[in-house]
């Protein structure tokens, strides 16, 4: 209370100055001018920061830039707003840092090395957009209503909306034409008679989820073209997935494949505390890669947020929120958005680092006690939604996790598991054997089977869930058989089990393993995936009949029955699925031949020869 | 801005505290002048690490031994730590704080730079694509080093990482372009012997005039160690991006660096993370490793070859673990191989070069490079399964295929991995050797290779393949068939006849 009197005596201008500096954490003593989570400008350079705790003694803020050179006594100025991003045309195809500053603009200002205290507008304010105005004078509009559209990239139509929370009657509307993001498009008068201008762009605080009418039931898969994901562990549009894996297991590679090939309308790729060269690779590769559906480079539908590991740690914390806010904004326009976060562990570590600087009581492994609630807050922003303007959209989140020491029992992996419904565990042993994607079929899971099976049954094939179930069962059987094989070798196994091992091998190498660098194999449509599963199971059934007739498995191997299917992923182009017929014929011919040869042999069991054909394959 | 204060208020490990200061900037450099016990004037450098009101905490690089609270003159320089730079740095030897110690006098600098550097804008980077030939089969073929990459060597105490690093430095050639090549050597907490070994090795290969050495030996102040790699990388960036040289930075030993950081952190009373290392170890290591790269429109490149010894050979220890998450792959050395006399003892399976796929193949090395590498990796992975099985049921009981894998594994280690210290193999030699080794295995096991490529190397599939072995029939007398000739390195160029 006494401090209050003191403070009033000090002239306002001198009040808010830096009192202490510890890495990215700065405090201001004896002030009440700041609010929690308010965005502030720190020091003479005006570094961007955010208030993270307020007490009568000191206000603490984290600074999103390098604090080298800050001095005690330099001013701290509040912005009056929560840490927000600008949402408007110009986001697509761009690359931002963790607090939505465009990196190309920063390069123009400071060259190849990023300087501190750069002030650049998030979106180009001089660029003219070709706007079609959708609202007319006299219309009643509410938050979320689309008032104007413009082509943002050849792929994406940008739909500018009334900011949520605002509603009223349109009192003025601009003509169709060219406008910048700061020019008014409409004016509306709200219930209190106050006039508001609405532009193409709006601001939104990154830690507040954008409102929707309601969440809807998850019913569509996010088709990724990656067989192990689509067939065995599907991700849903509006769903959440985590990809944990030690270093070198291919997290980033898997994320890149999903960003390139998933059938989302928009991809937000957040490189959070990862390698600079990787972001450059994304920039280069995505720019060259042509989306087969639209014949346009996939950068046209991608926005990158790059906060590499040597950029300031506090901005790393913000980058995840910036990413999800951009994703929600495009969802509100009615798009299906996929957000890839690589890696959420770096984000959690940023939380830990800041928490340590604040001298908070650590919980597990030094992570703050609020880690689970932060993770939940992030993943819960995913979903399929009915938006305020009546459109429906979705945000799917796929987060990579980098567990310390590849130990999945560490806090980030464990807590993430509680909030995601699809878990794609990457496995070091598989990666060492260069089996990519190194998704372990024993430890991964997806809870979306029931939600998505109706879609697969209706749109792909009735037998999809059955085939998946049979494949998973075979793979699991193989795992337990391998335990025995490790002890005594394959020789002593009965033929039935040997066959299981062979079929499982076909599934592993011929189906699950997928070559990201092969033109046809990098993306496989669901139809081909289905055909591949069918033929593998067909082979399984046919060879089982042979085993019943006591044809040795070695004879089947020698006939090349299995090896042919292993290579079908390369031999059958995605647009020539009719070639599968030849494979069926081959299997039939070889199987009949083997059966016949075996019967001819003395001692061979006399059984009715099963004629080749796709029917009659019951087990 | 330069202000002087008399006396200190507190000394705690490498930290000193000064009250009543004003106008001090975060991370500013500080000069502490004192008179030693024997009456000499001495100056030590320090850096402001925490500011709170009028209280400044200063980290003293040379340590606080001999300092008292009185009689210390503290001068704030108003600037962060700057390193003088010039092309004449090549051939010089500096201490861990960047001061020349070779007796050749001070450096006439063209430029002063903040040793902390600034992050490279990802937009300004060029994705590294060209390889560096090290002349070592295992590295060139399977873990190719790319210009602009950071590729650490994970080793353990007593293993031959220093020999390997010295050999790489000696033999390193730029892939297929010409350009200036220079080495920045950064020693952190290594023994005098190791530092001498490297110096001699540079000298013998005549490279000394192309090397800058920054030496913080194990007896040198530990806090200075946190500065050494920053000085080295600042010099590297300058030589690469201003002078257009291709720089290979050898940094040894990163574990000592991390330990210095831990010591410093605990003396500041920070909340420790895993194994007592500070919570910001990842960010701190990243601020070093991320300084490798290639920048658009600039001719040079910075490639890093950090060496770290894994305490207790544990790859999940925080230092190798966090390093692996930042660097673009790793070369892991294996103690078992080392003890069986295989040099370089590169453990192929956990080793990886992330940038390799884009810097090899047509236009860089050879078209079949990626395929051979994939197949060698995959086949060698199966060797350990076969060995595990052999340990349990005995070699005699193995299936013929498994026995072929054992044979392949042995040949791979003896002829492919093992390589003399002075043997410099070209890419072609290494790849051809790889093909000959693959010839030991039955063709059906080579599932990573195209039929076409196989036909080209081993002739068409039909007719001249070994008859498929029946895995059901026990072999007479449990004796292994000898399907292939011994794949010695001197085999004919066509590979084993089948």
PDB file of C-alpha atoms in Angstrom, chain A residues 18-23 27 66-72 95 102-108 110-116 245-253 272-285 288 306-313 316 346 349 352-353 355-362 365-366 401-406 428-429 431-436 484-491 493 495 498 502 505 509 513 515 517-518 552-555 557-558 563 566-567 570-571, chain B residues 1 22-28 49-55 80 113-114 116-129 142 148-150 154 237 241 268-274 278-283 286-288 290-296 298 315-317 320-330 348-355 357-358 373-374 377-378 381-382 385 388-389 392-393 397-399 402 443-451 454 468-474:
ATOM      1  CA  UNK A  18      13.836  -2.030 -16.582  1.00  0.00           C
ATOM      2  CA  UNK A  19      14.733  -3.138 -13.103  1.00  0.00           C
ATOM      3  CA  UNK A  20      16.451  -6.435 -13.770  1.00  0.00           C
ATOM      4  CA  UNK A  21      17.576  -8.592 -16.682  1.00  0.00           C
ATOM      5  CA  UNK A  22      18.157 -12.345 -16.592  1.00  0.00           C
ATOM      6  CA  UNK A  23      18.501 -13.875 -20.032  1.00  0.00           C
ATOM      7  CA  UNK A  27      11.300  -7.103 -14.709  1.00  0.00           C
ATOM      8  CA  UNK A  66      18.054 -11.291 -27.758  1.00  0.00           C
ATOM      9  CA  UNK A  67      18.467  -9.084 -24.676  1.00  0.00           C
ATOM     10  CA  UNK A  68      22.177  -8.381 -25.183  1.00  0.00           C
ATOM     11  CA  UNK A  69      22.811  -4.675 -24.708  1.00  0.00           C
ATOM     12  CA  UNK A  70      19.673  -3.865 -22.705  1.00  0.00           C
ATOM     13  CA  UNK A  71      20.425  -1.534 -19.784  1.00  0.00           C
ATOM     14  CA  UNK A  72      18.787  -1.056 -16.410  1.00  0.00           C
ATOM     15  CA  UNK A  95       7.525 -17.378 -43.919  1.00  0.00           C
ATOM     16  CA  UNK A 102       8.083 -11.961 -42.139  1.00  0.00           C
ATOM     17  CA  UNK A 103      11.625 -13.294 -42.559  1.00  0.00           C
ATOM     18  CA  UNK A 104      12.077 -12.025 -46.144  1.00  0.00           C
ATOM     19  CA  UNK A 105      11.335  -8.483 -44.964  1.00  0.00           C
ATOM     20  CA  UNK A 106      13.781  -8.926 -42.117  1.00  0.00           C
ATOM     21  CA  UNK A 107      16.403 -10.073 -44.605  1.00  0.00           C
ATOM     22  CA  UNK A 108      15.892  -6.870 -46.575  1.00  0.00           C
ATOM     23  CA  UNK A 110      19.351  -6.599 -41.768  1.00  0.00           C
ATOM     24  CA  UNK A 111      20.905  -8.995 -44.277  1.00  0.00           C
ATOM     25  CA  UNK A 112      21.650 -12.660 -43.790  1.00  0.00           C
ATOM     26  CA  UNK A 113      22.010 -12.380 -40.011  1.00  0.00           C
ATOM     27  CA  UNK A 114      18.981 -11.387 -37.958  1.00  0.00           C
ATOM     28  CA  UNK A 115      19.553  -8.195 -35.972  1.00  0.00           C
ATOM     29  CA  UNK A 116      17.584  -7.334 -32.843  1.00  0.00           C
ATOM     30  CA  UNK A 245      10.854 -40.313 -31.910  1.00  0.00           C
ATOM     31  CA  UNK A 246      14.476 -39.985 -30.928  1.00  0.00           C
ATOM     32  CA  UNK A 247      16.855 -38.141 -33.181  1.00  0.00           C
ATOM     33  CA  UNK A 248      17.441 -39.708 -36.549  1.00  0.00           C
ATOM     34  CA  UNK A 249      14.174 -41.636 -36.562  1.00  0.00           C
ATOM     35  CA  UNK A 250      12.586 -39.446 -39.218  1.00  0.00           C
ATOM     36  CA  UNK A 251      10.172 -37.142 -37.394  1.00  0.00           C
ATOM     37  CA  UNK A 252      10.915 -34.223 -39.620  1.00  0.00           C
ATOM     38  CA  UNK A 253      10.842 -36.389 -42.726  1.00  0.00           C
ATOM     39  CA  UNK A 272       9.788 -24.728 -33.547  1.00  0.00           C
ATOM     40  CA  UNK A 273      13.344 -24.784 -32.264  1.00  0.00           C
ATOM     41  CA  UNK A 274      14.574 -26.918 -35.140  1.00  0.00           C
ATOM     42  CA  UNK A 275      17.423 -26.657 -37.627  1.00  0.00           C
ATOM     43  CA  UNK A 276      17.902 -23.682 -39.912  1.00  0.00           C
ATOM     44  CA  UNK A 277      18.902 -25.877 -42.837  1.00  0.00           C
ATOM     45  CA  UNK A 278      15.668 -27.828 -42.475  1.00  0.00           C
ATOM     46  CA  UNK A 279      13.597 -24.704 -42.894  1.00  0.00           C
ATOM     47  CA  UNK A 280      15.630 -23.801 -45.950  1.00  0.00           C
ATOM     48  CA  UNK A 281      14.973 -27.271 -47.289  1.00  0.00           C
ATOM     49  CA  UNK A 282      11.242 -26.816 -46.765  1.00  0.00           C
ATOM     50  CA  UNK A 283      11.405 -23.485 -48.558  1.00  0.00           C
ATOM     51  CA  UNK A 284      13.288 -24.929 -51.513  1.00  0.00           C
ATOM     52  CA  UNK A 285      11.524 -28.269 -51.808  1.00  0.00           C
ATOM     53  CA  UNK A 288       9.555 -26.908 -56.495  1.00  0.00           C
ATOM     54  CA  UNK A 306      10.365 -20.716 -38.588  1.00  0.00           C
ATOM     55  CA  UNK A 307      11.833 -20.273 -35.178  1.00  0.00           C
ATOM     56  CA  UNK A 308      15.126 -22.092 -35.450  1.00  0.00           C
ATOM     57  CA  UNK A 309      16.882 -23.378 -32.362  1.00  0.00           C
ATOM     58  CA  UNK A 310      19.249 -20.421 -32.131  1.00  0.00           C
ATOM     59  CA  UNK A 311      16.530 -17.792 -32.305  1.00  0.00           C
ATOM     60  CA  UNK A 312      15.318 -16.353 -28.988  1.00  0.00           C
ATOM     61  CA  UNK A 313      13.713 -18.926 -26.754  1.00  0.00           C
ATOM     62  CA  UNK A 316       9.802 -20.313 -29.645  1.00  0.00           C
ATOM     63  CA  UNK A 346      11.313 -27.666 -28.051  1.00  0.00           C
ATOM     64  CA  UNK A 349      11.646 -26.861 -23.217  1.00  0.00           C
ATOM     65  CA  UNK A 352      10.912 -24.950 -18.889  1.00  0.00           C
ATOM     66  CA  UNK A 353      13.666 -22.470 -19.634  1.00  0.00           C
ATOM     67  CA  UNK A 355      10.041 -21.178 -15.850  1.00  0.00           C
ATOM     68  CA  UNK A 356      13.582 -21.756 -14.560  1.00  0.00           C
ATOM     69  CA  UNK A 357      14.449 -18.105 -15.049  1.00  0.00           C
ATOM     70  CA  UNK A 358      11.345 -17.188 -13.038  1.00  0.00           C
ATOM     71  CA  UNK A 359      12.538 -19.547 -10.303  1.00  0.00           C
ATOM     72  CA  UNK A 360       9.233 -21.390 -10.295  1.00  0.00           C
ATOM     73  CA  UNK A 361       9.007 -24.664  -8.420  1.00  0.00           C
ATOM     74  CA  UNK A 362       9.767 -27.348 -11.006  1.00  0.00           C
ATOM     75  CA  UNK A 365      12.336 -33.312 -14.872  1.00  0.00           C
ATOM     76  CA  UNK A 366      12.414 -29.568 -14.327  1.00  0.00           C
ATOM     77  CA  UNK A 401       7.778 -34.928 -29.998  1.00  0.00           C
ATOM     78  CA  UNK A 402      11.507 -35.308 -29.395  1.00  0.00           C
ATOM     79  CA  UNK A 403      11.788 -37.356 -26.228  1.00  0.00           C
ATOM     80  CA  UNK A 404      14.999 -36.953 -24.278  1.00  0.00           C
ATOM     81  CA  UNK A 405      17.177 -39.989 -24.703  1.00  0.00           C
ATOM     82  CA  UNK A 406      14.456 -41.579 -26.883  1.00  0.00           C
ATOM     83  CA  UNK A 428      15.085 -46.403 -33.483  1.00  0.00           C
ATOM     84  CA  UNK A 429      15.571 -50.038 -34.487  1.00  0.00           C
ATOM     85  CA  UNK A 431      15.323 -46.358 -38.465  1.00  0.00           C
ATOM     86  CA  UNK A 432      18.661 -48.095 -38.026  1.00  0.00           C
ATOM     87  CA  UNK A 433      17.508 -50.726 -40.508  1.00  0.00           C
ATOM     88  CA  UNK A 434      16.485 -47.819 -42.766  1.00  0.00           C
ATOM     89  CA  UNK A 435      12.867 -48.920 -42.629  1.00  0.00           C
ATOM     90  CA  UNK A 436      11.069 -45.639 -43.301  1.00  0.00           C
ATOM     91  CA  UNK A 484      10.888 -67.548 -30.523  1.00  0.00           C
ATOM     92  CA  UNK A 485      12.967 -67.151 -33.673  1.00  0.00           C
ATOM     93  CA  UNK A 486      15.505 -65.138 -31.714  1.00  0.00           C
ATOM     94  CA  UNK A 487      16.008 -68.127 -29.476  1.00  0.00           C
ATOM     95  CA  UNK A 488      15.838 -71.075 -31.807  1.00  0.00           C
ATOM     96  CA  UNK A 489      15.880 -69.830 -35.384  1.00  0.00           C
ATOM     97  CA  UNK A 490      13.225 -70.272 -38.083  1.00  0.00           C
ATOM     98  CA  UNK A 491      14.074 -73.840 -39.022  1.00  0.00           C
ATOM     99  CA  UNK A 493       8.900 -73.569 -36.788  1.00  0.00           C
ATOM    100  CA  UNK A 495       5.160 -74.314 -41.923  1.00  0.00           C
ATOM    101  CA  UNK A 498       6.861 -69.813 -41.282  1.00  0.00           C
ATOM    102  CA  UNK A 502       6.851 -64.535 -44.760  1.00  0.00           C
ATOM    103  CA  UNK A 505       7.687 -59.662 -44.174  1.00  0.00           C
ATOM    104  CA  UNK A 509       8.786 -54.353 -46.656  1.00  0.00           C
ATOM    105  CA  UNK A 513       7.970 -49.362 -45.949  1.00  0.00           C
ATOM    106  CA  UNK A 515      10.129 -44.584 -50.266  1.00  0.00           C
ATOM    107  CA  UNK A 517      12.149 -40.301 -52.877  1.00  0.00           C
ATOM    108  CA  UNK A 518      10.411 -42.549 -55.374  1.00  0.00           C
ATOM    109  CA  UNK A 552       6.764 -76.419 -48.112  1.00  0.00           C
ATOM    110  CA  UNK A 553       7.129 -72.682 -47.629  1.00  0.00           C
ATOM    111  CA  UNK A 554      10.617 -72.862 -49.107  1.00  0.00           C
ATOM    112  CA  UNK A 555       9.136 -73.986 -52.403  1.00  0.00           C
ATOM    113  CA  UNK A 557       9.839 -68.720 -51.651  1.00  0.00           C
ATOM    114  CA  UNK A 558      11.789 -70.299 -54.472  1.00  0.00           C
ATOM    115  CA  UNK A 563       9.345 -61.196 -53.489  1.00  0.00           C
ATOM    116  CA  UNK A 566       7.470 -56.716 -52.122  1.00  0.00           C
ATOM    117  CA  UNK A 567       8.345 -54.784 -55.250  1.00  0.00           C
ATOM    118  CA  UNK A 570       7.477 -49.644 -57.488  1.00  0.00           C
ATOM    119  CA  UNK A 571       6.270 -51.777 -60.395  1.00  0.00           C
TER     120      UNK A 571
ATOM    121  CA  UNK B   1      30.161   4.654 -21.608  1.00  0.00           C
ATOM    122  CA  UNK B  22      24.303   2.152 -13.224  1.00  0.00           C
ATOM    123  CA  UNK B  23      24.031   2.272 -16.973  1.00  0.00           C
ATOM    124  CA  UNK B  24      25.391  -1.251 -17.377  1.00  0.00           C
ATOM    125  CA  UNK B  25      24.209  -3.247 -20.359  1.00  0.00           C
ATOM    126  CA  UNK B  26      23.301  -6.939 -20.369  1.00  0.00           C
ATOM    127  CA  UNK B  27      26.151  -9.164 -21.642  1.00  0.00           C
ATOM    128  CA  UNK B  28      28.572  -6.225 -21.594  1.00  0.00           C
ATOM    129  CA  UNK B  49      25.378 -12.112 -16.825  1.00  0.00           C
ATOM    130  CA  UNK B  50      22.608 -10.766 -14.595  1.00  0.00           C
ATOM    131  CA  UNK B  51      21.408  -7.285 -13.794  1.00  0.00           C
ATOM    132  CA  UNK B  52      19.063  -6.475 -10.977  1.00  0.00           C
ATOM    133  CA  UNK B  53      18.469  -2.882 -10.001  1.00  0.00           C
ATOM    134  CA  UNK B  54      21.918  -1.478  -9.285  1.00  0.00           C
ATOM    135  CA  UNK B  55      23.441  -4.905  -8.818  1.00  0.00           C
ATOM    136  CA  UNK B  80      29.716  -7.081 -25.782  1.00  0.00           C
ATOM    137  CA  UNK B 113      32.785  -8.742 -34.206  1.00  0.00           C
ATOM    138  CA  UNK B 114      30.497  -9.756 -31.371  1.00  0.00           C
ATOM    139  CA  UNK B 116      27.831 -14.274 -29.808  1.00  0.00           C
ATOM    140  CA  UNK B 117      26.973 -13.894 -33.476  1.00  0.00           C
ATOM    141  CA  UNK B 118      23.427 -13.519 -34.763  1.00  0.00           C
ATOM    142  CA  UNK B 119      21.130 -16.222 -36.019  1.00  0.00           C
ATOM    143  CA  UNK B 120      21.232 -16.740 -39.773  1.00  0.00           C
ATOM    144  CA  UNK B 121      17.880 -15.899 -41.316  1.00  0.00           C
ATOM    145  CA  UNK B 122      16.508 -19.204 -42.701  1.00  0.00           C
ATOM    146  CA  UNK B 123      15.449 -17.330 -45.813  1.00  0.00           C
ATOM    147  CA  UNK B 124      19.060 -16.330 -46.468  1.00  0.00           C
ATOM    148  CA  UNK B 125      20.441 -19.846 -46.199  1.00  0.00           C
ATOM    149  CA  UNK B 126      21.254 -22.037 -49.155  1.00  0.00           C
ATOM    150  CA  UNK B 127      20.439 -25.667 -48.585  1.00  0.00           C
ATOM    151  CA  UNK B 128      23.822 -27.453 -48.372  1.00  0.00           C
ATOM    152  CA  UNK B 129      24.319 -29.708 -51.352  1.00  0.00           C
ATOM    153  CA  UNK B 142      27.281 -44.113 -45.736  1.00  0.00           C
ATOM    154  CA  UNK B 148      27.680 -26.451 -44.523  1.00  0.00           C
ATOM    155  CA  UNK B 149      26.670 -29.401 -42.380  1.00  0.00           C
ATOM    156  CA  UNK B 150      27.210 -29.931 -38.678  1.00  0.00           C
ATOM    157  CA  UNK B 154      30.073 -39.345 -30.845  1.00  0.00           C
ATOM    158  CA  UNK B 237      32.029 -17.091 -40.068  1.00  0.00           C
ATOM    159  CA  UNK B 241      31.359 -15.304 -45.441  1.00  0.00           C
ATOM    160  CA  UNK B 268      24.712 -18.936 -10.309  1.00  0.00           C
ATOM    161  CA  UNK B 269      22.234 -20.984  -8.342  1.00  0.00           C
ATOM    162  CA  UNK B 270      20.087 -21.828 -11.364  1.00  0.00           C
ATOM    163  CA  UNK B 271      17.500 -24.582 -11.251  1.00  0.00           C
ATOM    164  CA  UNK B 272      19.139 -27.618 -12.812  1.00  0.00           C
ATOM    165  CA  UNK B 273      17.563 -29.734 -15.531  1.00  0.00           C
ATOM    166  CA  UNK B 274      18.580 -33.272 -16.445  1.00  0.00           C
ATOM    167  CA  UNK B 278      21.057 -26.104 -17.006  1.00  0.00           C
ATOM    168  CA  UNK B 279      17.610 -26.042 -18.568  1.00  0.00           C
ATOM    169  CA  UNK B 280      18.916 -23.915 -21.420  1.00  0.00           C
ATOM    170  CA  UNK B 281      21.576 -26.425 -22.517  1.00  0.00           C
ATOM    171  CA  UNK B 282      19.646 -27.118 -25.725  1.00  0.00           C
ATOM    172  CA  UNK B 283      19.371 -23.434 -26.639  1.00  0.00           C
ATOM    173  CA  UNK B 286      22.036 -24.683 -30.671  1.00  0.00           C
ATOM    174  CA  UNK B 287      23.533 -21.201 -30.579  1.00  0.00           C
ATOM    175  CA  UNK B 288      26.845 -22.871 -31.472  1.00  0.00           C
ATOM    176  CA  UNK B 290      23.428 -23.476 -35.840  1.00  0.00           C
ATOM    177  CA  UNK B 291      26.340 -21.289 -36.881  1.00  0.00           C
ATOM    178  CA  UNK B 292      27.179 -23.815 -39.594  1.00  0.00           C
ATOM    179  CA  UNK B 293      25.785 -23.270 -43.043  1.00  0.00           C
ATOM    180  CA  UNK B 294      25.929 -21.736 -46.467  1.00  0.00           C
ATOM    181  CA  UNK B 295      24.537 -18.282 -47.187  1.00  0.00           C
ATOM    182  CA  UNK B 296      22.963 -17.194 -50.446  1.00  0.00           C
ATOM    183  CA  UNK B 298      28.338 -15.755 -50.451  1.00  0.00           C
ATOM    184  CA  UNK B 315      24.198 -42.044 -26.165  1.00  0.00           C
ATOM    185  CA  UNK B 316      21.178 -40.958 -24.126  1.00  0.00           C
ATOM    186  CA  UNK B 317      23.325 -38.735 -21.887  1.00  0.00           C
ATOM    187  CA  UNK B 320      24.979 -36.375 -27.057  1.00  0.00           C
ATOM    188  CA  UNK B 321      21.192 -36.498 -26.871  1.00  0.00           C
ATOM    189  CA  UNK B 322      20.633 -32.758 -27.249  1.00  0.00           C
ATOM    190  CA  UNK B 323      23.467 -32.539 -29.761  1.00  0.00           C
ATOM    191  CA  UNK B 324      21.828 -35.199 -31.904  1.00  0.00           C
ATOM    192  CA  UNK B 325      18.612 -33.218 -31.951  1.00  0.00           C
ATOM    193  CA  UNK B 326      20.389 -30.135 -33.290  1.00  0.00           C
ATOM    194  CA  UNK B 327      23.050 -31.495 -35.602  1.00  0.00           C
ATOM    195  CA  UNK B 328      22.386 -32.963 -38.993  1.00  0.00           C
ATOM    196  CA  UNK B 329      23.284 -36.516 -38.114  1.00  0.00           C
ATOM    197  CA  UNK B 330      26.126 -38.101 -36.193  1.00  0.00           C
ATOM    198  CA  UNK B 348      27.295 -47.702 -38.999  1.00  0.00           C
ATOM    199  CA  UNK B 349      23.747 -48.296 -37.830  1.00  0.00           C
ATOM    200  CA  UNK B 350      23.267 -45.441 -35.364  1.00  0.00           C
ATOM    201  CA  UNK B 351      25.302 -43.125 -37.599  1.00  0.00           C
ATOM    202  CA  UNK B 352      23.517 -40.883 -40.020  1.00  0.00           C
ATOM    203  CA  UNK B 353      24.054 -37.918 -42.266  1.00  0.00           C
ATOM    204  CA  UNK B 354      20.797 -36.072 -42.764  1.00  0.00           C
ATOM    205  CA  UNK B 355      21.983 -33.899 -45.589  1.00  0.00           C
ATOM    206  CA  UNK B 357      20.657 -37.560 -49.758  1.00  0.00           C
ATOM    207  CA  UNK B 358      20.844 -34.203 -51.511  1.00  0.00           C
ATOM    208  CA  UNK B 373      24.299 -46.975 -49.197  1.00  0.00           C
ATOM    209  CA  UNK B 374      20.693 -48.014 -48.509  1.00  0.00           C
ATOM    210  CA  UNK B 377      22.711 -50.210 -44.238  1.00  0.00           C
ATOM    211  CA  UNK B 378      19.791 -52.607 -44.558  1.00  0.00           C
ATOM    212  CA  UNK B 381      21.296 -54.279 -39.919  1.00  0.00           C
ATOM    213  CA  UNK B 382      20.402 -57.930 -40.542  1.00  0.00           C
ATOM    214  CA  UNK B 385      20.143 -60.339 -35.990  1.00  0.00           C
ATOM    215  CA  UNK B 388      22.334 -62.669 -32.043  1.00  0.00           C
ATOM    216  CA  UNK B 389      20.864 -65.904 -33.267  1.00  0.00           C
ATOM    217  CA  UNK B 392      22.073 -68.591 -28.933  1.00  0.00           C
ATOM    218  CA  UNK B 393      21.891 -71.583 -31.215  1.00  0.00           C
ATOM    219  CA  UNK B 397      22.568 -74.336 -36.795  1.00  0.00           C
ATOM    220  CA  UNK B 398      22.008 -71.160 -38.766  1.00  0.00           C
ATOM    221  CA  UNK B 399      20.223 -71.156 -42.072  1.00  0.00           C
ATOM    222  CA  UNK B 402      22.004 -66.248 -42.044  1.00  0.00           C
ATOM    223  CA  UNK B 443      20.378 -61.673 -54.885  1.00  0.00           C
ATOM    224  CA  UNK B 444      16.946 -62.113 -53.335  1.00  0.00           C
ATOM    225  CA  UNK B 445      18.207 -60.490 -50.157  1.00  0.00           C
ATOM    226  CA  UNK B 446      19.107 -57.259 -51.951  1.00  0.00           C
ATOM    227  CA  UNK B 447      15.606 -55.820 -51.644  1.00  0.00           C
ATOM    228  CA  UNK B 448      16.633 -52.158 -51.727  1.00  0.00           C
ATOM    229  CA  UNK B 449      18.078 -52.354 -55.196  1.00  0.00           C
ATOM    230  CA  UNK B 450      16.380 -52.018 -58.526  1.00  0.00           C
ATOM    231  CA  UNK B 451      16.297 -55.067 -60.776  1.00  0.00           C
ATOM    232  CA  UNK B 454      21.265 -55.537 -60.134  1.00  0.00           C
ATOM    233  CA  UNK B 468      17.717 -71.276 -53.807  1.00  0.00           C
ATOM    234  CA  UNK B 469      18.496 -73.089 -50.614  1.00  0.00           C
ATOM    235  CA  UNK B 470      15.791 -75.004 -48.909  1.00  0.00           C
ATOM    236  CA  UNK B 471      15.654 -73.634 -45.422  1.00  0.00           C
ATOM    237  CA  UNK B 472      13.745 -76.706 -44.311  1.00  0.00           C
ATOM    238  CA  UNK B 473      16.374 -79.250 -45.179  1.00  0.00           C
ATOM    239  CA  UNK B 474      18.996 -79.501 -42.494  1.00  0.00           C
TER     240      UNK B 474
END
